[in-house]
Short mmCIF file of C-alpha atoms in Angstrom, two decimals:
data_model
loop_
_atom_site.label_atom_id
_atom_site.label_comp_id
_atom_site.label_asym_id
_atom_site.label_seq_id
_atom_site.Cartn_x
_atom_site.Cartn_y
_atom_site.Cartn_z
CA UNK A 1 86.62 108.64 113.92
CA UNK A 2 86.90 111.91 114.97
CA UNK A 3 89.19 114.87 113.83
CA UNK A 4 90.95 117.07 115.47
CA UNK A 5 92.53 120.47 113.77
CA UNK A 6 96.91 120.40 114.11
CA UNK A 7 98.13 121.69 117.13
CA UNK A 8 95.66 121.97 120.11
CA UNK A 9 98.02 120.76 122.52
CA UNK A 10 99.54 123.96 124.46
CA UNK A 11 102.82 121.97 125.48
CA UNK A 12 104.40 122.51 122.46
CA UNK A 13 105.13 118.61 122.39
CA UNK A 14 103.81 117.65 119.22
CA UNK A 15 103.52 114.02 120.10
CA UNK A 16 101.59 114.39 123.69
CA UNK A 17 98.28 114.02 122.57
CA UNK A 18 99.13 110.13 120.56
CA UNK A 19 100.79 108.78 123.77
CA UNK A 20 102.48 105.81 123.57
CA UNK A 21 103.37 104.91 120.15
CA UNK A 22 102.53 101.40 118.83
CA UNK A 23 102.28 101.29 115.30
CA UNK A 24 104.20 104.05 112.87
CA UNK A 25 104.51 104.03 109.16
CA UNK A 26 106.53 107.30 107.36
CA UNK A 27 105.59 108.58 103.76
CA UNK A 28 109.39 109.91 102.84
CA UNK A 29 108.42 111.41 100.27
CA UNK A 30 105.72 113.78 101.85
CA UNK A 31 108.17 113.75 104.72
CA UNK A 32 104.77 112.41 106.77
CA UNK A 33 104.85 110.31 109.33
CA UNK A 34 101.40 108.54 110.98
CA UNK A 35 101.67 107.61 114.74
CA UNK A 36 99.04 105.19 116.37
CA UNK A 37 99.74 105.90 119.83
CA UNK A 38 98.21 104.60 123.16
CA UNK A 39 97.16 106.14 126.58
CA UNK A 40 97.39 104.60 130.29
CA UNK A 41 95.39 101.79 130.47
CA UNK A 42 94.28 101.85 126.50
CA UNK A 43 94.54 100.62 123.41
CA UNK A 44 95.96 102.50 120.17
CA UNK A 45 92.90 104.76 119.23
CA UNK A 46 94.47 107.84 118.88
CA UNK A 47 96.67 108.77 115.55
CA UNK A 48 98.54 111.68 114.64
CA UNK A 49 99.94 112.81 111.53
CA UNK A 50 102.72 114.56 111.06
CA UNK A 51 105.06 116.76 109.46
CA UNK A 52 108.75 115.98 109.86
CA UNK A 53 111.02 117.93 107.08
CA UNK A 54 112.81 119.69 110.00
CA UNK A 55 110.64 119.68 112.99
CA UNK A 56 107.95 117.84 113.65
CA UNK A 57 104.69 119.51 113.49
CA UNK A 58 101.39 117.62 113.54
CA UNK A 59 98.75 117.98 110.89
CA UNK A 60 96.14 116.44 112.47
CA UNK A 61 94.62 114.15 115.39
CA UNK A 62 92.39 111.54 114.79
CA UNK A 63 90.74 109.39 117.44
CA UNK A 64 89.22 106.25 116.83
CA UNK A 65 86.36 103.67 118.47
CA UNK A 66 88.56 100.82 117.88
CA UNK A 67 92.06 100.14 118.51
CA UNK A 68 94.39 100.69 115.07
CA UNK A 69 96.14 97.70 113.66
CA UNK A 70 97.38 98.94 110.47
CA UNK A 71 97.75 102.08 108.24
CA UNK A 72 99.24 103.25 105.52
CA UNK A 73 100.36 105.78 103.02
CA UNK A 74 99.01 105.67 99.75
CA UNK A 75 102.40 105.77 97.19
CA UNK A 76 100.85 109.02 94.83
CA UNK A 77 97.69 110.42 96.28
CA UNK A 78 97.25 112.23 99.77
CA UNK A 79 95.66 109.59 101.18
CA UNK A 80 96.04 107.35 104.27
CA UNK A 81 94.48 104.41 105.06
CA UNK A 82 93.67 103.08 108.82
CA UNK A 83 92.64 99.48 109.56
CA UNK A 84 91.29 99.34 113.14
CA UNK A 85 89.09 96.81 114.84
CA UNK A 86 88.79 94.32 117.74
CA UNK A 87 86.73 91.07 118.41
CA UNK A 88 83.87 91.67 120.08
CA UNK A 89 84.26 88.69 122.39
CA UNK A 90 82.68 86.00 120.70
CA UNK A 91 83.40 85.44 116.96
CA UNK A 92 83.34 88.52 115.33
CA UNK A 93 86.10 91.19 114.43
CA UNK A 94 84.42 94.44 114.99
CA UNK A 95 85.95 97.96 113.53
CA UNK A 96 86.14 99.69 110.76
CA UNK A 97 88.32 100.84 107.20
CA UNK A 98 89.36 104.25 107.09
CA UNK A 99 90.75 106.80 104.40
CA UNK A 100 91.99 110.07 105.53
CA UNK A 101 92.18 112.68 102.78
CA UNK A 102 95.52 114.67 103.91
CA UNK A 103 95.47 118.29 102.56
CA UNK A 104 92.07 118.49 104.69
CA UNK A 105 91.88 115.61 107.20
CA UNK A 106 88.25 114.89 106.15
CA UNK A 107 88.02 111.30 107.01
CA UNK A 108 85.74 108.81 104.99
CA UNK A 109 84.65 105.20 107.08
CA UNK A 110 84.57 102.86 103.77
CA UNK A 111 83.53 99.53 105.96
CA UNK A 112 82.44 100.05 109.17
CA UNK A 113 81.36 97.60 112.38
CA UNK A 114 80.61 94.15 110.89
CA UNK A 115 84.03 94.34 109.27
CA UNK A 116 87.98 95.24 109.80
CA UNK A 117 91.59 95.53 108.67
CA UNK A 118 94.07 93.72 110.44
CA UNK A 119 96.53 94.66 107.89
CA UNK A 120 96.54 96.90 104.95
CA UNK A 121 98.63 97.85 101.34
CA UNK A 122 97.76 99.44 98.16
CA UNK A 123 97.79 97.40 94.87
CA UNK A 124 98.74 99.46 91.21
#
């Protein structure tokens, strides 16, 4: 995964660099919002984070080697988790489990390669 710092993107469009969105999930209370989006031609490997109190600024960009299937906002702690993966053709799902710390972006891989999240939620 890599990170990008908030707003590179000189359009002033805080959603061009996700693309096309596929999968969004909000944290209401943070007034967050995460955005897996796609480009021409691609899967969902990009996802942006977002402020949206009044206007939406993004927080950070994170780009990923597999496509993102599920994420989500952890209810109490700055956290959010990314589930991404894909089968590698034969019989194995191939990607990787993600938590992204969000007062700093750092990004931790907690399972990568031989295993993936198709679908994610927090228990307690």
């Amino acid at each position: 995964m890599t990170l990008f710092p908030a707003d590179r993107d000189a359009s002033g469009d805080p959603f061009a660099e996700v693309g096309d969105p596929v999968l969004a999930v909000a944290d209401k209370r943070r007034g967050m919002v995460a955005v897996a989006g796609a480009h021409e031609y691609d899967e969902a490997k990009t996802v942006g984070v977002f402020h949206v109190t009044d206007r939406a600024r993004r927080r950070w960009l994170l780009s990923s080697q597999y496509p993102v299937n599920a994420m989500t906002f952890h209810p109490t702690l700055p956290l959010l988790a990314v589930g991404s993966g894909e089968y590698d053709g034969g019989y194995h799902f191939e990607g990787e489990l993600l938590l992204v710390y969000l007062e700093t972006g750092t990004t931790l891989s907690l399972i990568e390669h031989h295993l993936a999240a198709r679908s994610l939620a927090w228990n307690g």
